[in-house]
Coordinates of C-alpha atoms and ligand atoms in Angstrom, one line a residue:
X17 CA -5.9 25.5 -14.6
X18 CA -5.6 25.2 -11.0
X19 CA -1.7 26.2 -11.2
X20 CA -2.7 29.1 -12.4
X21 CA -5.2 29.8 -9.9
X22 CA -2.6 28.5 -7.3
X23 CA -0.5 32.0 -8.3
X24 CA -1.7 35.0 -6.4
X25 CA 0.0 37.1 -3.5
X26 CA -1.6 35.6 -1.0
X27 CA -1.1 32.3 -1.4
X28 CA 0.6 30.0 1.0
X29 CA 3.9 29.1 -0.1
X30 CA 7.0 31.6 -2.1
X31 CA 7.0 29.5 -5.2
X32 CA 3.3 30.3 -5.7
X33 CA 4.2 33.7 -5.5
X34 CA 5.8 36.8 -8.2
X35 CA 8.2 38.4 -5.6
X36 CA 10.3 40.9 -7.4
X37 CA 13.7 42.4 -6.4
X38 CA 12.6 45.7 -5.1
X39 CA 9.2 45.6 -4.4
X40 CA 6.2 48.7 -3.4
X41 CA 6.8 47.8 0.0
X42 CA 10.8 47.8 0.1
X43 CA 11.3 49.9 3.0
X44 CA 9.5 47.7 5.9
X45 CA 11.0 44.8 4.2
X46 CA 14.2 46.2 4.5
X47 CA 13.4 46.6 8.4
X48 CA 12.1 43.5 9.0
X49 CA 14.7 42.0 7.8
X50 CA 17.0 43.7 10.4
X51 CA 15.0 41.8 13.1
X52 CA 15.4 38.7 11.1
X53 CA 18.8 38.8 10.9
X54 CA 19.3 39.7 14.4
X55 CA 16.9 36.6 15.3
X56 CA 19.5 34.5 13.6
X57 CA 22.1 36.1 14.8
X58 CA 20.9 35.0 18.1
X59 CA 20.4 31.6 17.7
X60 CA 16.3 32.1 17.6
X61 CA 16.2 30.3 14.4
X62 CA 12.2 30.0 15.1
X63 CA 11.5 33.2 15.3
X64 CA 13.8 34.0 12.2
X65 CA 12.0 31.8 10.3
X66 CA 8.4 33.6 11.1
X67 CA 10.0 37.2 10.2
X68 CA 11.5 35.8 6.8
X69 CA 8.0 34.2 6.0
X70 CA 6.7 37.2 6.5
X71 CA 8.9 39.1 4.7
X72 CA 8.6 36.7 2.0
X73 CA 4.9 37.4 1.7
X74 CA 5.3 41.3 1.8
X75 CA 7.4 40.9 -0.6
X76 CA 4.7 39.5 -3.1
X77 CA 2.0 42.1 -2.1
X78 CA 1.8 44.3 -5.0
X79 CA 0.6 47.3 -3.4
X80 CA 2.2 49.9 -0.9
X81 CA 0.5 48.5 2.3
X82 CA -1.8 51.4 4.0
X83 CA -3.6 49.8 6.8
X84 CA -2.3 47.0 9.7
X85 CA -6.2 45.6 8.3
X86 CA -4.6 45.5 5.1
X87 CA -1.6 43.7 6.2
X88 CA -3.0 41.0 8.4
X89 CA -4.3 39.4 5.2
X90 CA -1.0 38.4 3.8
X91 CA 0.2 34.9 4.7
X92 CA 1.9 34.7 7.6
X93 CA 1.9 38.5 9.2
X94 CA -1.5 37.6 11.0
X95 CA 1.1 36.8 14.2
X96 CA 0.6 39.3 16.1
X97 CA 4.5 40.0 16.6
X98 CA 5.1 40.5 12.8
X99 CA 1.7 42.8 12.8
X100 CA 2.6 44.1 16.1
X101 CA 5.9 46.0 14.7
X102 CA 4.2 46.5 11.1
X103 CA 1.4 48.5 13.0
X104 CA 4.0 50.8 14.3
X105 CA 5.9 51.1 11.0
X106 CA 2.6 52.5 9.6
X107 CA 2.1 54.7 12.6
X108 CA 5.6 56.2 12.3
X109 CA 7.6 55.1 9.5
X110 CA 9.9 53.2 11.4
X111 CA 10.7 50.2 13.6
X112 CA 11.9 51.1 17.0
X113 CA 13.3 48.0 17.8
X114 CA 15.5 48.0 14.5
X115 CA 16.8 51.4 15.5
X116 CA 18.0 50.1 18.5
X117 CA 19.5 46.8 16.8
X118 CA 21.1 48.6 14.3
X119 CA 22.8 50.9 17.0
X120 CA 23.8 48.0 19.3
X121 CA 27.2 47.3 19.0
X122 CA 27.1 43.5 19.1
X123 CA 24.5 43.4 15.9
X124 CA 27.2 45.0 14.0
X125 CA 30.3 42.8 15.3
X126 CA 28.2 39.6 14.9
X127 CA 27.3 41.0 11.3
X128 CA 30.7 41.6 10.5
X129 CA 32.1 38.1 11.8
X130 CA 29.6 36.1 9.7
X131 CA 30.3 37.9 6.9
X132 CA 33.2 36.2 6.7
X133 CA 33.0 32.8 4.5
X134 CA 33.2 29.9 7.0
X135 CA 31.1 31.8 10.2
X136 CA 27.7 31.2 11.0
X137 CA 26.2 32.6 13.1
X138 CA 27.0 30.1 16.3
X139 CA 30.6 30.5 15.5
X140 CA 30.1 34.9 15.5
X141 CA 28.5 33.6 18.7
X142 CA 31.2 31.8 20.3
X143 CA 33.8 34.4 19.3
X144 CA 32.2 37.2 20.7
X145 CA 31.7 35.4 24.0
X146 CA 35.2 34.8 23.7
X147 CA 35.8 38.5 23.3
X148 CA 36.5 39.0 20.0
X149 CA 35.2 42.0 18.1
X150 CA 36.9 43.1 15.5
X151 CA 38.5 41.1 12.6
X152 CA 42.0 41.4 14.0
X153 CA 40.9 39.8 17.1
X154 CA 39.2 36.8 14.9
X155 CA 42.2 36.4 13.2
X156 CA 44.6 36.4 16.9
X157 CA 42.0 33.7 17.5
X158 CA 42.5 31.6 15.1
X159 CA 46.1 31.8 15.3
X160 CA 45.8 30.6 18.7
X161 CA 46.3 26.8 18.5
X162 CA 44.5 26.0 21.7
X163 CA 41.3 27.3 19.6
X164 CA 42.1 25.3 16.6
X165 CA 39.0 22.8 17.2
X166 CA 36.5 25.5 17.3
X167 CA 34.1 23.6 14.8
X168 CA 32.9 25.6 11.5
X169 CA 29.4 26.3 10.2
X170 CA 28.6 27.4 6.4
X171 CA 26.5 29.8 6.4
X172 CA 23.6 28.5 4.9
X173 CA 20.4 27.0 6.0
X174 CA 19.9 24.3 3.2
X175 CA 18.4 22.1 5.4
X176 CA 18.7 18.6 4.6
X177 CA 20.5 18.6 1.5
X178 CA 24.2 18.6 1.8
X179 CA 24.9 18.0 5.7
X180 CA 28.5 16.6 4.2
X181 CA 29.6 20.2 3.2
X182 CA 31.8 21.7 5.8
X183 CA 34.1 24.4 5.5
X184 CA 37.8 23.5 6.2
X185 CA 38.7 25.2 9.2
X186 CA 41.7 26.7 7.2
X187 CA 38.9 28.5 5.4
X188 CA 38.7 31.2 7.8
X189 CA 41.6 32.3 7.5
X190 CA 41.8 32.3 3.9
X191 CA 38.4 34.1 3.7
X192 CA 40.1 36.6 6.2
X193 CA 42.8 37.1 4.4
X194 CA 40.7 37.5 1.6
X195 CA 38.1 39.9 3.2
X196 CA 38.5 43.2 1.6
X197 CA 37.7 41.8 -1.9
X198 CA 35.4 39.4 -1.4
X199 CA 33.3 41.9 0.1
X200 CA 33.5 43.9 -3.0
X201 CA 29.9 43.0 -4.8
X202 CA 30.3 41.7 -8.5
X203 CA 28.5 43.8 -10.9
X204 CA 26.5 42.0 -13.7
X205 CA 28.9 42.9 -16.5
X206 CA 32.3 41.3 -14.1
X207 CA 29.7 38.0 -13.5
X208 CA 29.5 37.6 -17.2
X209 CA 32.8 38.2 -17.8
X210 CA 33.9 35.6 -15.4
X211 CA 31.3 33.3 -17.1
X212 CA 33.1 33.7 -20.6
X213 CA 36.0 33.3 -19.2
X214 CA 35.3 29.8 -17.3
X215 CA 33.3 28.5 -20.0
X216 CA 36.1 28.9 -22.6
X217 CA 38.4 27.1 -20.3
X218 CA 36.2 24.2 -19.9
X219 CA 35.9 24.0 -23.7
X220 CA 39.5 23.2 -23.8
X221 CA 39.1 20.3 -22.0
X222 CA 35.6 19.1 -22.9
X223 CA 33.5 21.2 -25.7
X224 CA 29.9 21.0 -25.7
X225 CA 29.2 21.9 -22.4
X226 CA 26.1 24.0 -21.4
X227 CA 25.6 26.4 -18.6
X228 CA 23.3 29.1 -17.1
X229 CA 24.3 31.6 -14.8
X230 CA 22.2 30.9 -11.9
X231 CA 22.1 32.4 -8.1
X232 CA 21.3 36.0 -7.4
X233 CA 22.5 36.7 -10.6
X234 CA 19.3 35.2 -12.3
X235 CA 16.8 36.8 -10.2
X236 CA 18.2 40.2 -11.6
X237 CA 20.4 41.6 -8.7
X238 CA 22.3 44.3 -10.0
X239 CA 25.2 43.3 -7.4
X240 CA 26.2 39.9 -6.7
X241 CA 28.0 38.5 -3.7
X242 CA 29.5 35.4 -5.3
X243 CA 29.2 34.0 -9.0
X244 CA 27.2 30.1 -9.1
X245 CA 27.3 28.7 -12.5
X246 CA 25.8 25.3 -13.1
X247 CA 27.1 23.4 -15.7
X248 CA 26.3 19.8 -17.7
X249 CA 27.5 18.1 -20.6
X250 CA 24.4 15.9 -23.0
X251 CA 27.1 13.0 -22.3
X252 CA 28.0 13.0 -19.2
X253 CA 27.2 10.3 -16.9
X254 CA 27.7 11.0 -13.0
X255 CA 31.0 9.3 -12.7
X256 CA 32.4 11.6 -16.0
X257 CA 30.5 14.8 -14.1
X258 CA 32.8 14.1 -11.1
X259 CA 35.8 13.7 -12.9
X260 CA 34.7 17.0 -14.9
X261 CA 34.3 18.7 -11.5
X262 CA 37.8 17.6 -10.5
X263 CA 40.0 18.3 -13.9
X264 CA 38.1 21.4 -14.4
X265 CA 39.3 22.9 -11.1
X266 CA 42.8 21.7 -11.5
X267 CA 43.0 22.9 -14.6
X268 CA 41.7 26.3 -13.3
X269 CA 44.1 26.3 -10.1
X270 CA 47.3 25.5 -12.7
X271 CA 46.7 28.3 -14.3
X272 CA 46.2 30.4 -11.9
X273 CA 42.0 31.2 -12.4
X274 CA 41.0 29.5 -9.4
X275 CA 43.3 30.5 -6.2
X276 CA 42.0 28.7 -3.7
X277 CA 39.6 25.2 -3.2
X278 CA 36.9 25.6 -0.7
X279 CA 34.9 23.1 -1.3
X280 CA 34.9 19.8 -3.8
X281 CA 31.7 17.9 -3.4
X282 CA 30.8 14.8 -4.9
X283 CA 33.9 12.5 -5.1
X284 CA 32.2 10.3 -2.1
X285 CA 28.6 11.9 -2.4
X286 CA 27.9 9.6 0.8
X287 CA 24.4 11.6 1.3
X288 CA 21.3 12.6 -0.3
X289 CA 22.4 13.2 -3.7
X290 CA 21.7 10.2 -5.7
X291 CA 24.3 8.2 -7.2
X292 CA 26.5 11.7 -7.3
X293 CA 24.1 13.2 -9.6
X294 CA 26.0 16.6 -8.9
X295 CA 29.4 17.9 -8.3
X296 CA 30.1 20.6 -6.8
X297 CA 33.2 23.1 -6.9
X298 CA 33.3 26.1 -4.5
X299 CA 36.3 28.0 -5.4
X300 CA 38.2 31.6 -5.2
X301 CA 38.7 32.8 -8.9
X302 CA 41.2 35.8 -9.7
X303 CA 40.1 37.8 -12.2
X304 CA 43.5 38.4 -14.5
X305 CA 44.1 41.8 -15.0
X306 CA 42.1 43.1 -12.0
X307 CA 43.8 40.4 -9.9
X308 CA 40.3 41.0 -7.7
X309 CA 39.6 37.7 -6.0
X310 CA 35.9 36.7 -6.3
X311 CA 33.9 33.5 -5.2
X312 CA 33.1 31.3 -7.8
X313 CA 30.7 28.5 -7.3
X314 CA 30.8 25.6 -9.8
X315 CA 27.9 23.3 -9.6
X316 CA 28.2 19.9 -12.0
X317 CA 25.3 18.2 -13.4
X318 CA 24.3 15.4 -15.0
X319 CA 21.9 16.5 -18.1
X320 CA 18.7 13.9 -16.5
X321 CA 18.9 16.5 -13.1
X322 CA 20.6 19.9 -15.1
X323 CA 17.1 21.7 -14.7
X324 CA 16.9 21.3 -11.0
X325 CA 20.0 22.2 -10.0
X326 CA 19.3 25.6 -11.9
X327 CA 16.1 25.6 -10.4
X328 CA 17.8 25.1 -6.8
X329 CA 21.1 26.8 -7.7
X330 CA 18.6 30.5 -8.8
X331 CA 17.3 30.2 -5.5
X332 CA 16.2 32.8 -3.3
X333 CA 16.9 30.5 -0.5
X334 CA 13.0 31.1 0.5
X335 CA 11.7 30.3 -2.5
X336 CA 13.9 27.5 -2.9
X337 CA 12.7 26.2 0.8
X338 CA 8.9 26.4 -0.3
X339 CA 9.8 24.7 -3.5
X340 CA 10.7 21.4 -1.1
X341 CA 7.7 22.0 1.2
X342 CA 5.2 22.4 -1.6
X343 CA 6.9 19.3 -3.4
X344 CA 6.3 17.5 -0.1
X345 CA 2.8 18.2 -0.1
X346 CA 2.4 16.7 -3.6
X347 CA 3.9 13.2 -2.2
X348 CA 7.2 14.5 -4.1
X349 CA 10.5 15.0 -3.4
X350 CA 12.3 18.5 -4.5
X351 CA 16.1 19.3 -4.3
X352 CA 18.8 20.2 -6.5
X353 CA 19.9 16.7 -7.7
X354 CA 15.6 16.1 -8.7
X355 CA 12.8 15.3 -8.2
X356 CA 11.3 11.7 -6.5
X357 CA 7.8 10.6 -5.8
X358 CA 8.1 9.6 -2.0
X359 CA 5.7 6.9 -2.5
X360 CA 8.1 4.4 -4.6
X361 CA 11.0 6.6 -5.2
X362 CA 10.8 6.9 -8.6
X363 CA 12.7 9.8 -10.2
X364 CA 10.9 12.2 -12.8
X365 CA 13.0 14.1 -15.3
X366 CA 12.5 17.3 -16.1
X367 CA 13.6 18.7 -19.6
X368 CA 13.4 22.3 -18.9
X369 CA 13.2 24.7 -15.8
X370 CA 9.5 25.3 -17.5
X371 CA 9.1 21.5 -16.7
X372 CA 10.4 21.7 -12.9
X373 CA 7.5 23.8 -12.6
X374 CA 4.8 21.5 -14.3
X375 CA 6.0 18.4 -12.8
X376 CA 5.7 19.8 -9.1
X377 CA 2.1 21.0 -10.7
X378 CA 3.2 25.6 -10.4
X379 CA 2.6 27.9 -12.9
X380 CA 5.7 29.4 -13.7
X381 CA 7.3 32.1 -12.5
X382 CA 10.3 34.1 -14.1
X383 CA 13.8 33.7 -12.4
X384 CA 13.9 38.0 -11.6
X385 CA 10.2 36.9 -9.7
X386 CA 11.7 34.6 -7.4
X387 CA 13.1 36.7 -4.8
X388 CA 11.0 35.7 -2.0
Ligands
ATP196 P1 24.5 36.2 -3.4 O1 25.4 35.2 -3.9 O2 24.5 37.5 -4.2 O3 24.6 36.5 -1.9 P2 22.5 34.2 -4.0 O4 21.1 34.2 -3.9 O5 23.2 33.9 -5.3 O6 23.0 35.7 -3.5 P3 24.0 32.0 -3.0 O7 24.5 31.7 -1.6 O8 25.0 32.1 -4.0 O9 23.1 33.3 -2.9 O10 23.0 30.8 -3.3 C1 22.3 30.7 -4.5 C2 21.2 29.6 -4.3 O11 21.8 28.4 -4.4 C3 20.5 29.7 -3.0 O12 19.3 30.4 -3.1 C4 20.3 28.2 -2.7 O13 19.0 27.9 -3.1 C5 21.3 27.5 -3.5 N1 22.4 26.9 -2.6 C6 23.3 27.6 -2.0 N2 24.2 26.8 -1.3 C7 23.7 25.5 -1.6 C8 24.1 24.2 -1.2 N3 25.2 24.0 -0.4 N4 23.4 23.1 -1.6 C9 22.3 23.3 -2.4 N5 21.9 24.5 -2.8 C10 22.6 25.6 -2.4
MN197 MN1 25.3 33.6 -5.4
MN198 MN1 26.9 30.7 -4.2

């Protein structure tokens, strides 16, 4: 079929593409991605974008690349500033330019600011100008009423869909407070466990509900940074998937599970998401026992959009940004809450994540081969 033909290493966007974990070539992605990350840690989101679509296609290539000849082939490293640096990582093994990032002292204070839940890179900006640079200082800051107004970015690029979500700017300083563990990655076996242990609380309050650990998670990462579960119920309407969102997360805060409420999406839903379709939860969870805090995002669903939001919620972010693009190119619309044909609107269900795939017209391709 002409999916299937669509499916090869080469082709133009990530969700036409098998892009596993750790792939032949891990080692100039890993480089690249230095000079991506500093890209965006500079504000140059253009140029950021052209190193992650490159390292997206490297990614795919399923051979050790020998030859800059060999490389220019792949979508998107034909620039001649992705092949440029390539050509020397052949020559020498290395990337002089991320040597010299990696040693410069702001890369690694901007780094460490946006780690922090709450700081994008403008706001690591904007404190460094200010002359922060060490946590400490970020914290003096934001103690500092004068600052108080200093606006807060999430860090994510999700483009169009959820403009509404902003972090509360109290959310710094909780995620500061927080930092030391939630900077502890969350190995499979704790992700699970925190699963079980959600998902027997929300049977309490309404059984039948079904769920798939999505996010990094999914695509196999032996180490996660937070824990996204999406959830529906076969009854729920959007109004009952709100309410779910809502008593769930009390519940969870009474007893203690959830310690702190980031984010609760979808009681206004004045944007993009249809009719609410999708609630959303982003919460702190304390594991009892370990008393480790650990970020915990509960995603809502309604069962008609349940496949795309675990299509959306799996990610990577790349493959999950092609996904939209390629959709576009069908006349469709892609997102998390469905999937519309631009033409009249009309919304198409899918019944399965297989079906996400078929309806936008991919072949499939496993959640671990996703991490474009
Ligand atoms: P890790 O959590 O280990 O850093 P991850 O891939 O799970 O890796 P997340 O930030 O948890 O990263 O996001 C998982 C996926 O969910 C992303 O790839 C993205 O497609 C989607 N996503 C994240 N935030 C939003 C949002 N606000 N709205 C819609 N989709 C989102
Ligand atoms: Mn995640
Ligand atoms: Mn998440």
């Amino acid at each position: 079929t002409s999916a299937q033909a669509a499916l090869s290493p080469s082709a133009k966007y990530a969700c036409q593409r098998q892009s596993p974990l750790v792939c032949p070539n891990q080692d100039l992605v890993e480089q690249l991605a230095v000079l991506k990350r500093a890209r965006e840690l500079d504000l140059n989101w253009e140029s950021a974008l052209s190193y992650a679509r490159a390292i997206a296609s490297i990614k795919a290539y399923p051979r050790k690349i020998q030859s800059a000849k060999e490389a220019r082939k792949l979508a998107y490293v034909g620039d001649k500033t992705e092949l440029k640096v390539i050509r020397e990582y052949l020559k020498s093994g290395q990337i002089s330019e991320t040597k010299s990032i990696l040693e410069g002292e702001k890369y690694r204070v901007l780094m460490e600011f946006s780690s922090i839940y709450g700081i994008g890179p403008m706001t690591a900006q904007v404190l460094y100008a200010r002359r922060c640079r060490t946590l400490e200082d970020v914290k003096r800051f934001y103690k500092d009423p004068d600052n108080a107004a200093l606006e807060i970015e999430e860090d994510d690029d999700d483009e169009d869909e959820e403009k509404n979500v902003r972090v509360p700017e109290r959310w710094i300083e909780v995620s500061l407070a927080l930092k030391d563990d939630l900077s502890i990655k969350i190995p499979r076996r704790e992700v699970e466990q925190v699963a079980r242990m959600v998902m027997h609380e929300l049977e309490e309050i309404q059984p039948g509900c079904l769920h798939t650990i999505a996010g990094g998670y999914r695509r196999g990462k032996r180490e996660s940074n937070d824990i996204d579960i999406v959830i529906t119920h076969p009854a729920a309407d959007a109004n009952r998937v709100r309410e779910l969102c809502q008593e769930f997360t009390d519940v969870l805060s009474k007893k203690g599970l959830v310690t702190h409420l980031m984010t609760l999406t979808g009681q206004h839903s004045p944007s993009s998401s249809p009719a609410g379709v999708i609630a959303k939860a982003f919460t702190i969870f304390s594991l009892p026992g370990s008393g480790r805090s650990r970020r915990l995002d509960l995603i809502f669903a309604v069962p008609d959009v349940y496949w795309t939001a675990v299509v959306g919620w799996t990610g990577s972010t790349m493959f999950q940004r092609d996904l939209r693009l390629h959709a576009k190119s069908k006349d469709l619309k892609f997102d998390s809450s469905g999937i519309t044909r631009r033409t009249d609107e009309s919304v198409i269900i899918a019944h399965s994540e297989k079906d996400v795939f078929e309806i936008l017209g991919l072949p499939y391709i496993h959640p671990t081969m996703r991490n474009a």
